[in-house]
CSV table of C-alpha atoms in Angstrom, one decimal:
chain,number,residue,atom,x,y,z
A,1141,MET,CA,91.8,131.4,65.0
A,1142,LYS,CA,88.2,131.3,65.6
A,1143,ASN,CA,87.3,131.9,69.3
A,1144,THR,CA,83.8,130.2,69.9
A,1145,VAL,CA,83.5,131.4,73.5
A,1146,SER,CA,83.4,135.4,72.5
A,1147,LYS,CA,80.4,134.6,70.2
A,1148,SER,CA,78.6,132.2,72.5
A,1149,ASN,CA,75.6,132.6,75.1
A,1150,MET,CA,76.6,129.2,76.8
A,1151,VAL,CA,76.4,129.2,80.6
A,1152,PHE,CA,79.5,127.1,81.6
A,1153,ASN,CA,79.1,124.5,84.2
A,1154,LYS,CA,81.4,125.3,87.3
A,1155,SER,CA,80.9,121.8,88.9
A,1156,PHE,CA,83.0,120.6,85.8
A,1157,GLY,CA,85.7,123.5,86.4
A,1158,GLN,CA,84.8,125.1,83.0
A,1159,HIS,CA,86.8,128.2,82.8
A,1160,ILE,CA,87.8,128.6,79.2
A,1161,LEU,CA,90.9,130.1,78.2
A,1162,ILE,CA,90.3,132.8,75.7
A,1163,ASN,CA,93.8,134.7,75.4
A,1164,GLN,CA,95.1,133.6,72.1
A,1165,GLN,CA,98.7,134.7,73.0
A,1166,ILE,CA,98.8,132.4,76.0
A,1167,LEU,CA,97.3,129.5,74.3
A,1168,GLN,CA,100.0,130.0,71.8
A,1169,MET,CA,102.6,130.0,74.4
A,1170,ILE,CA,101.4,126.8,75.9
A,1171,VAL,CA,101.5,125.1,72.6
A,1172,ASP,CA,105.0,126.2,72.0
A,1173,LYS,CA,106.1,125.1,75.7
A,1174,ALA,CA,104.9,121.6,74.8
A,1175,ALA,CA,107.4,121.4,71.8
A,1176,ILE,CA,105.2,119.2,69.7
A,1177,ARG,CA,106.6,117.1,67.0
A,1178,PRO,CA,104.6,116.2,63.8
A,1179,THR,CA,104.6,112.6,64.9
A,1180,ASP,CA,103.3,113.1,68.4
A,1181,ILE,CA,99.8,111.9,69.7
A,1182,VAL,CA,98.6,114.7,72.2
A,1183,LEU,CA,96.1,114.0,74.8
A,1184,GLU,CA,93.7,116.9,76.0
A,1185,ILE,CA,91.6,116.8,79.2
A,1186,GLY,CA,88.5,119.0,79.2
A,1187,PRO,CA,88.9,120.8,75.9
A,1188,GLY,CA,86.0,122.9,76.4
A,1189,THR,CA,85.0,124.8,73.1
A,1190,GLY,CA,88.3,123.8,71.5
A,1191,ASN,CA,90.3,126.9,71.5
A,1192,LEU,CA,93.5,125.1,72.5
A,1193,THR,CA,92.6,121.9,70.5
A,1194,GLU,CA,92.8,123.9,67.3
A,1195,LEU,CA,96.2,125.0,68.0
A,1196,LEU,CA,97.1,121.3,68.9
A,1197,LEU,CA,95.8,120.0,65.9
A,1198,GLN,CA,97.9,122.2,63.5
A,1199,ARG,CA,101.0,120.6,65.0
A,1200,ALA,CA,100.3,117.4,66.2
A,1201,LYS,CA,99.7,113.9,64.3
A,1202,GLN,CA,96.6,113.3,66.2
A,1203,VAL,CA,94.7,115.1,69.3
A,1204,ILE,CA,92.8,112.9,71.7
A,1205,CYS,CA,90.3,115.1,73.7
A,1206,VAL,CA,88.6,113.7,76.9
A,1207,GLU,CA,85.4,115.7,77.6
A,1208,ILE,CA,82.6,114.8,80.4
A,1209,ASP,CA,80.2,117.7,79.4
A,1210,PRO,CA,77.5,116.7,76.6
A,1211,ARG,CA,77.2,120.2,75.6
A,1212,MET,CA,81.0,120.6,74.8
A,1213,ILE,CA,81.0,117.3,72.9
A,1214,ILE,CA,78.3,118.9,70.7
A,1215,GLU,CA,80.4,122.1,70.3
A,1216,LEU,CA,83.6,120.2,69.7
A,1217,THR,CA,82.1,117.6,67.3
A,1218,LYS,CA,80.5,120.9,65.2
A,1219,ARG,CA,83.9,122.5,65.2
A,1220,PHE,CA,86.2,119.7,64.1
A,1221,LYS,CA,84.2,116.6,62.8
A,1222,TYR,CA,83.8,118.2,59.4
A,1223,SER,CA,86.8,120.4,59.4
A,1224,GLN,CA,90.4,120.0,57.8
A,1225,TYR,CA,91.4,118.3,61.0
A,1226,SER,CA,88.7,115.6,60.9
A,1227,ASP,CA,91.1,112.8,60.5
A,1228,LYS,CA,93.4,114.0,63.3
A,1229,PHE,CA,90.8,114.6,65.9
A,1230,LYS,CA,89.5,111.9,68.2
A,1231,LEU,CA,87.1,112.4,71.0
A,1232,ILE,CA,86.5,110.5,74.1
A,1233,GLN,CA,83.1,111.1,75.9
A,1234,GLY,CA,83.6,110.5,79.8
A,1235,ASP,CA,85.4,111.1,83.1
A,1236,PHE,CA,88.9,111.3,82.6
A,1237,LEU,CA,89.6,109.7,86.3
A,1238,THR,CA,87.8,106.7,85.3
A,1239,ALA,CA,88.3,106.6,81.4
A,1240,GLU,CA,90.9,104.0,79.8
A,1241,LEU,CA,93.3,106.0,78.0
A,1242,PRO,CA,95.1,105.1,74.8
A,1243,PHE,CA,98.9,105.7,74.2
A,1244,PHE,CA,99.8,109.2,73.9
A,1245,ASP,CA,103.1,111.2,73.7
A,1246,LEU,CA,102.3,114.5,75.4
A,1247,CYS,CA,99.2,115.8,77.3
A,1248,VAL,CA,98.6,119.5,76.9
A,1249,ALA,CA,95.6,120.8,78.8
A,1250,ASN,CA,93.7,123.6,80.8
A,1251,VAL,CA,92.5,121.1,83.5
A,1252,PRO,CA,89.6,121.1,85.7
A,1253,TYR,CA,90.9,122.5,88.9
A,1254,GLN,CA,88.9,120.4,91.3
A,1255,ILE,CA,90.5,116.9,90.1
A,1256,SER,CA,93.9,118.5,89.8
A,1257,SER,CA,95.7,116.0,92.5
A,1258,PRO,CA,94.2,112.8,91.1
A,1259,LEU,CA,94.7,113.8,87.6
A,1260,VAL,CA,98.5,114.2,88.1
A,1261,PHE,CA,98.7,111.0,89.7
A,1262,LYS,CA,96.6,109.2,87.1
A,1263,LEU,CA,98.9,110.7,84.5
A,1264,LEU,CA,101.9,109.4,86.4
A,1265,ALA,CA,100.4,106.0,86.7
A,1266,GLN,CA,100.0,105.6,82.7
A,1267,ARG,CA,101.8,103.1,81.0
A,1268,PRO,CA,103.7,103.4,78.7
A,1269,LEU,CA,105.0,106.4,79.9
A,1270,TRP,CA,104.4,109.7,78.0
A,1271,ARG,CA,107.3,112.4,77.4
A,1272,CYS,CA,105.9,115.2,78.8
A,1273,ALA,CA,102.7,117.2,80.2
A,1274,VAL,CA,102.2,121.2,80.2
A,1275,LEU,CA,99.2,121.6,82.1
A,1276,MET,CA,97.3,124.6,83.6
A,1277,PHE,CA,96.5,124.5,87.3
A,1278,GLN,CA,95.1,126.8,90.2
A,1279,GLN,CA,98.4,128.6,91.1
A,1280,GLU,CA,98.6,127.4,94.7
A,1281,PHE,CA,98.3,123.8,93.4
A,1282,ALA,CA,101.3,124.5,90.9
A,1283,PHE,CA,103.3,126.2,93.5
A,1284,ARG,CA,103.0,122.9,95.8
A,1285,LEU,CA,103.9,120.7,92.8
A,1286,VAL,CA,107.2,122.6,92.5
A,1287,ALA,CA,107.8,123.5,96.1
A,1288,LYS,CA,111.4,122.8,97.5
A,1289,PRO,CA,112.2,121.8,101.2
A,1290,GLY,CA,111.9,124.9,103.5
A,1291,ASN,CA,109.2,126.3,101.3
A,1292,GLU,CA,105.7,126.7,103.3
A,1293,LEU,CA,103.9,125.0,100.5
A,1294,TYR,CA,106.2,122.0,100.5
A,1295,CYS,CA,104.1,119.1,101.3
A,1296,ARG,CA,103.3,115.3,100.9
A,1297,LEU,CA,102.2,116.2,97.1
A,1298,SER,CA,105.4,117.9,96.5
A,1299,ALA,CA,107.7,114.9,97.6
A,1300,ASN,CA,105.5,112.3,95.8
A,1301,VAL,CA,105.2,114.1,92.5
A,1302,GLN,CA,109.0,115.1,92.6
A,1303,MET,CA,109.7,111.2,93.5
A,1304,LEU,CA,108.2,110.3,90.1
A,1305,SER,CA,108.9,113.1,88.0
A,1306,ARG,CA,110.7,116.6,87.3
A,1307,VAL,CA,108.3,119.5,87.4
A,1308,ASP,CA,108.9,123.1,86.4
A,1309,HIS,CA,107.0,126.2,86.8
A,1310,LEU,CA,106.6,127.8,83.1
A,1311,MET,CA,104.2,130.9,83.9
A,1312,LYS,CA,101.6,132.6,85.7
A,1313,VAL,CA,98.1,133.3,84.2
A,1314,GLY,CA,95.8,135.8,85.3
A,1315,LYS,CA,92.1,135.2,86.0
A,1316,ASN,CA,90.9,137.6,83.4
A,1317,ASN,CA,92.2,135.3,80.6
A,1318,PHE,CA,89.5,133.0,81.2
A,1319,LYS,CA,85.4,133.1,80.5
A,1320,PRO,CA,84.2,133.0,83.1
A,1321,PRO,CA,87.2,134.2,85.4
A,1322,PRO,CA,87.8,131.9,88.1
A,1323,LYS,CA,88.3,133.0,91.7
A,1324,VAL,CA,91.8,132.2,91.6
A,1325,GLU,CA,95.1,132.9,89.8
A,1326,SER,CA,96.4,130.3,87.6
A,1327,SER,CA,99.9,128.7,86.5
A,1328,VAL,CA,101.4,126.6,83.7
A,1329,VAL,CA,103.5,123.6,84.8
A,1330,ARG,CA,105.5,121.3,82.9
A,1331,ILE,CA,106.0,117.6,84.1
A,1332,GLU,CA,108.3,114.9,82.9
A,1333,PRO,CA,108.0,111.6,84.3
A,1334,LYS,CA,111.1,109.6,85.5
A,1335,ASN,CA,112.1,106.8,83.4
A,1336,PRO,CA,112.9,104.5,85.0
A,1337,ILE,CA,111.0,105.5,88.2
A,1338,PRO,CA,113.3,104.8,91.6
A,1339,ASN,CA,112.9,101.3,92.7
A,1340,ILE,CA,111.2,101.5,96.0
A,1341,ASN,CA,108.1,100.2,97.6
A,1342,TYR,CA,105.8,103.2,97.1
A,1343,ILE,CA,103.2,102.1,99.6
A,1344,GLU,CA,105.6,102.3,102.2
A,1345,TRP,CA,107.3,105.7,100.9
A,1346,ASP,CA,103.8,107.2,101.0
A,1347,GLY,CA,103.1,105.7,104.6
A,1348,LEU,CA,106.2,107.4,105.8
A,1349,LEU,CA,105.5,110.8,104.1
A,1350,ARG,CA,101.8,110.7,105.6
A,1351,ILE,CA,103.5,110.4,109.1
A,1352,CYS,CA,105.8,113.2,108.6
A,1353,PHE,CA,103.8,115.7,106.7
A,1354,ASN,CA,101.0,115.4,109.1
A,1355,ARG,CA,103.3,117.5,111.4
A,1356,LYS,CA,105.8,118.8,108.9
A,1357,ASN,CA,107.1,121.6,111.3
A,1358,LYS,CA,107.9,119.4,114.2
A,1359,GLN,CA,111.2,117.5,114.7
A,1360,LEU,CA,111.1,113.7,113.7
A,1361,SER,CA,111.8,112.9,117.2
A,1362,ALA,CA,108.6,114.6,118.3
A,1363,ILE,CA,106.6,113.0,115.2
A,1364,PHE,CA,107.8,109.6,116.3
A,1365,LYS,CA,106.9,109.6,119.8
A,1366,ASN,CA,103.3,110.2,119.2
A,1367,LYS,CA,101.1,107.4,120.6
A,1368,SER,CA,99.2,106.4,117.7
A,1369,VAL,CA,102.2,106.6,115.4
A,1370,LEU,CA,104.3,104.2,117.7
A,1371,LYS,CA,101.2,102.0,118.3
A,1372,THR,CA,100.7,101.5,114.3
A,1373,LEU,CA,104.6,100.9,113.6
A,1374,GLU,CA,104.8,98.7,116.8
A,1375,HIS,CA,101.8,96.6,115.4
A,1376,ASN,CA,103.4,96.2,111.9
A,1377,PHE,CA,106.6,95.3,113.4
A,1378,ASN,CA,105.2,92.6,115.6
A,1379,VAL,CA,103.0,91.3,112.5
A,1380,ILE,CA,105.9,91.0,110.4
A,1381,GLU,CA,108.2,89.6,113.0
A,1382,GLN,CA,105.8,86.8,113.6
A,1383,GLU,CA,104.4,86.1,110.2
A,1384,GLY,CA,107.2,87.0,107.9
A,1385,ILE,CA,105.5,89.2,105.5
A,1386,LYS,CA,107.7,90.5,102.8
A,1387,VAL,CA,106.6,94.0,102.8
A,1388,ASN,CA,109.6,95.1,100.1
A,1389,ASP,CA,108.4,93.0,97.3
A,1390,PRO,CA,109.6,94.8,94.3
A,1391,SER,CA,106.7,93.8,92.3
A,1392,ILE,CA,104.4,96.2,94.2
A,1393,HIS,CA,103.7,98.9,91.4
A,1394,VAL,CA,103.4,102.6,91.6
A,1395,LYS,CA,99.8,102.0,90.7
A,1396,GLN,CA,98.8,101.1,93.9
A,1397,LEU,CA,100.3,104.5,95.4
A,1398,ILE,CA,98.2,106.2,92.9
A,1399,SER,CA,95.3,104.3,93.7
A,1400,THR,CA,95.6,104.9,97.3
A,1401,ILE,CA,96.1,108.8,96.5
A,1402,MET,CA,93.1,108.7,94.4
A,1403,GLU,CA,90.9,107.2,96.8
A,1404,GLU,CA,91.7,110.0,99.3
A,1405,GLU,CA,90.5,112.8,96.9
A,1406,ASP,CA,87.0,114.5,97.5
A,1407,VAL,CA,86.3,115.2,93.8
A,1408,LYS,CA,82.5,115.5,94.0
A,1409,GLY,CA,82.5,118.1,96.7
A,1410,LYS,CA,84.5,120.8,98.1
A,1411,GLY,CA,83.2,120.8,101.6
A,1412,LYS,CA,85.7,118.2,102.9
A,1413,LYS,CA,88.5,119.7,101.3
A,1414,ASP,CA,87.9,123.1,102.7
A,1415,LYS,CA,87.5,121.4,106.2
A,1416,LYS,CA,90.8,119.8,105.8
A,1417,GLU,CA,92.7,122.7,104.5
A,1418,LYS,CA,91.5,124.7,107.6
A,1419,LYS,CA,92.4,121.7,109.9
A,1420,ASP,CA,95.8,121.5,108.3
A,1421,LYS,CA,96.5,125.2,109.0
A,1422,GLN,CA,95.2,124.9,112.4
A,1423,ASN,CA,97.6,122.0,112.8
A,1424,GLN,CA,100.5,124.0,111.4
A,1425,GLN,CA,99.8,126.6,113.9
A,1426,LYS,CA,99.8,124.6,116.8
A,1427,ASP,CA,103.0,123.1,115.5
A,1428,GLU,CA,104.6,126.3,115.2
A,1429,GLU,CA,103.4,127.5,118.7
A,1430,SER,CA,104.8,124.1,120.2
A,1431,GLU,CA,108.1,123.9,118.4
A,1432,SER,CA,110.2,125.4,121.1
A,1433,ASP,CA,108.6,123.0,123.7
A,1434,ASP,CA,109.3,120.1,121.7
A,1435,ASP,CA,112.8,121.0,121.0
A,1436,GLU,CA,113.7,121.7,124.6
A,1437,ASP,CA,111.8,118.3,125.7
A,1438,ASN,CA,113.9,116.5,123.0
A,1439,ASN,CA,117.3,118.1,123.7
A,1440,GLN,CA,117.1,118.0,127.6
A,1441,GLN,CA,115.2,114.7,128.5
A,1442,PRO,CA,115.8,113.3,132.1
A,1443,GLU,CA,118.0,110.4,132.6
A,1444,LYS,CA,115.4,108.7,134.4
A,1445,GLN,CA,112.8,109.0,131.5
A,1446,GLN,CA,115.2,107.9,128.9
A,1447,THR,CA,116.0,104.6,130.8
A,1448,THR,CA,112.1,103.9,131.5
A,1449,GLN,CA,111.3,104.6,127.8
A,1450,ASN,CA,109.3,102.3,126.0
A,1451,PRO,CA,111.6,99.6,124.3
A,1452,PHE,CA,110.0,100.2,120.8
A,1453,ARG,CA,110.1,104.1,121.1
A,1454,GLN,CA,113.8,103.7,122.2
A,1455,LYS,CA,114.5,101.5,119.1
A,1456,ILE,CA,112.9,104.5,116.8
A,1457,ASN,CA,115.1,107.1,118.6
A,1458,GLU,CA,118.2,105.1,118.0
A,1459,ILE,CA,117.3,104.8,114.3
A,1460,LEU,CA,116.7,108.4,114.2
A,1461,LYS,CA,120.0,109.4,116.2
A,1462,SER,CA,122.2,106.8,113.9
A,1463,ASN,CA,120.8,108.5,110.7
A,1464,ASP,CA,121.3,112.1,112.1
A,1465,MET,CA,117.7,112.6,111.9
A,1466,PHE,CA,116.6,113.1,115.5
A,1467,GLN,CA,116.1,116.9,115.1
A,1468,LYS,CA,115.3,117.1,111.4
A,1469,ARG,CA,111.8,118.5,110.2
A,1470,PRO,CA,110.1,117.1,107.3
A,1471,VAL,CA,109.4,120.5,105.9
A,1472,LYS,CA,113.2,121.2,105.2
A,1473,MET,CA,113.9,117.3,104.2
A,1474,ASP,CA,114.5,116.5,100.7
A,1475,ASN,CA,113.6,113.0,98.9
A,1476,ASP,CA,117.0,111.8,99.7
A,1477,ASP,CA,116.5,112.3,103.1
A,1478,PHE,CA,113.1,110.6,103.2
A,1479,LEU,CA,114.7,107.7,101.3
A,1480,GLN,CA,117.6,107.4,104.0
A,1481,LEU,CA,115.0,107.4,106.8
A,1482,LEU,CA,112.9,104.8,105.0
A,1483,CYS,CA,115.9,102.6,104.4
A,1484,GLY,CA,117.0,103.0,107.9
A,1485,MET,CA,113.6,101.9,109.3
A,1486,ASN,CA,113.3,99.1,107.2
A,1487,ALA,CA,116.6,97.8,107.9
A,1488,GLN,CA,115.6,97.5,111.7
A,1489,GLY,CA,112.4,95.7,110.7
A,1490,ILE,CA,110.0,98.8,111.1
A,1491,HIS,CA,107.7,99.3,108.0
A,1492,PHE,CA,105.0,101.7,106.8
A,1493,LYS,CA,101.7,100.9,105.2
């Protein structure tokens, strides 16, 4: 296969996350893992100079490439427009996050790492559903996608993605397999969307996860005694009780969850993300330092304090106890646990937005 990168003097644009995979063996392994059928339409995001694209064209019925960089558009056009694959090659110029996507069966890509999270959720929101995605990510992000309860990387992202899909780690890829080499190691994962997806209100689901994973190492009893959490939930409770809002309308689509998550992503700059990660690590450290104090407070509350407790807080505690959740920690809870907690709260008129 012709490798255009090795002979090119092109300066790659790091703002677009351009790290071109040049290892032929790894490229072939990625294509093999995708199990492409001759009738498949394959979507590739950020094809760069087309090293992976050429292998995809050899197997698929059609390959649709979404590329934002005008220089890469020129390279791809030169390479494939007048080649033997011209009738199978389709190019969309623009930002993947805002582009209207046509139907596809598979997605195979070495994705721009800075848009990893919104990219995954945009794919999961795509309808009709696709069969499988084989994607290269920064290794830590990939590990967060597949993390299970009890793992230090288990987070809101893990729970949300695993609620909507099955995710498997396929292989690690060293940074020296790219040009220019990234600063971090990479991994390839396979994502298979669930069909049908669980029939729940995903806005409430994510609202619950947001509260729980903000202090994922604390016990739920400590998380739900937080004043701001109680204030928000009590406000929701009173509004719904007075106005009779139907928050569990099954017509609420998963796309609303995707939109919420994508709006949170700062994809144009890294500064806010770095500050957030630093803050999260500081919060986690504080959680670990204060866990024993919280647990002692929860297990040995004075009788007087319990009797004078805020009625709404008492209601929350009763729900936690009746569902055997009082001493559970989000970092060790699976999606079935979160669903049980959500159903228990909803049954008593407590909702998350």
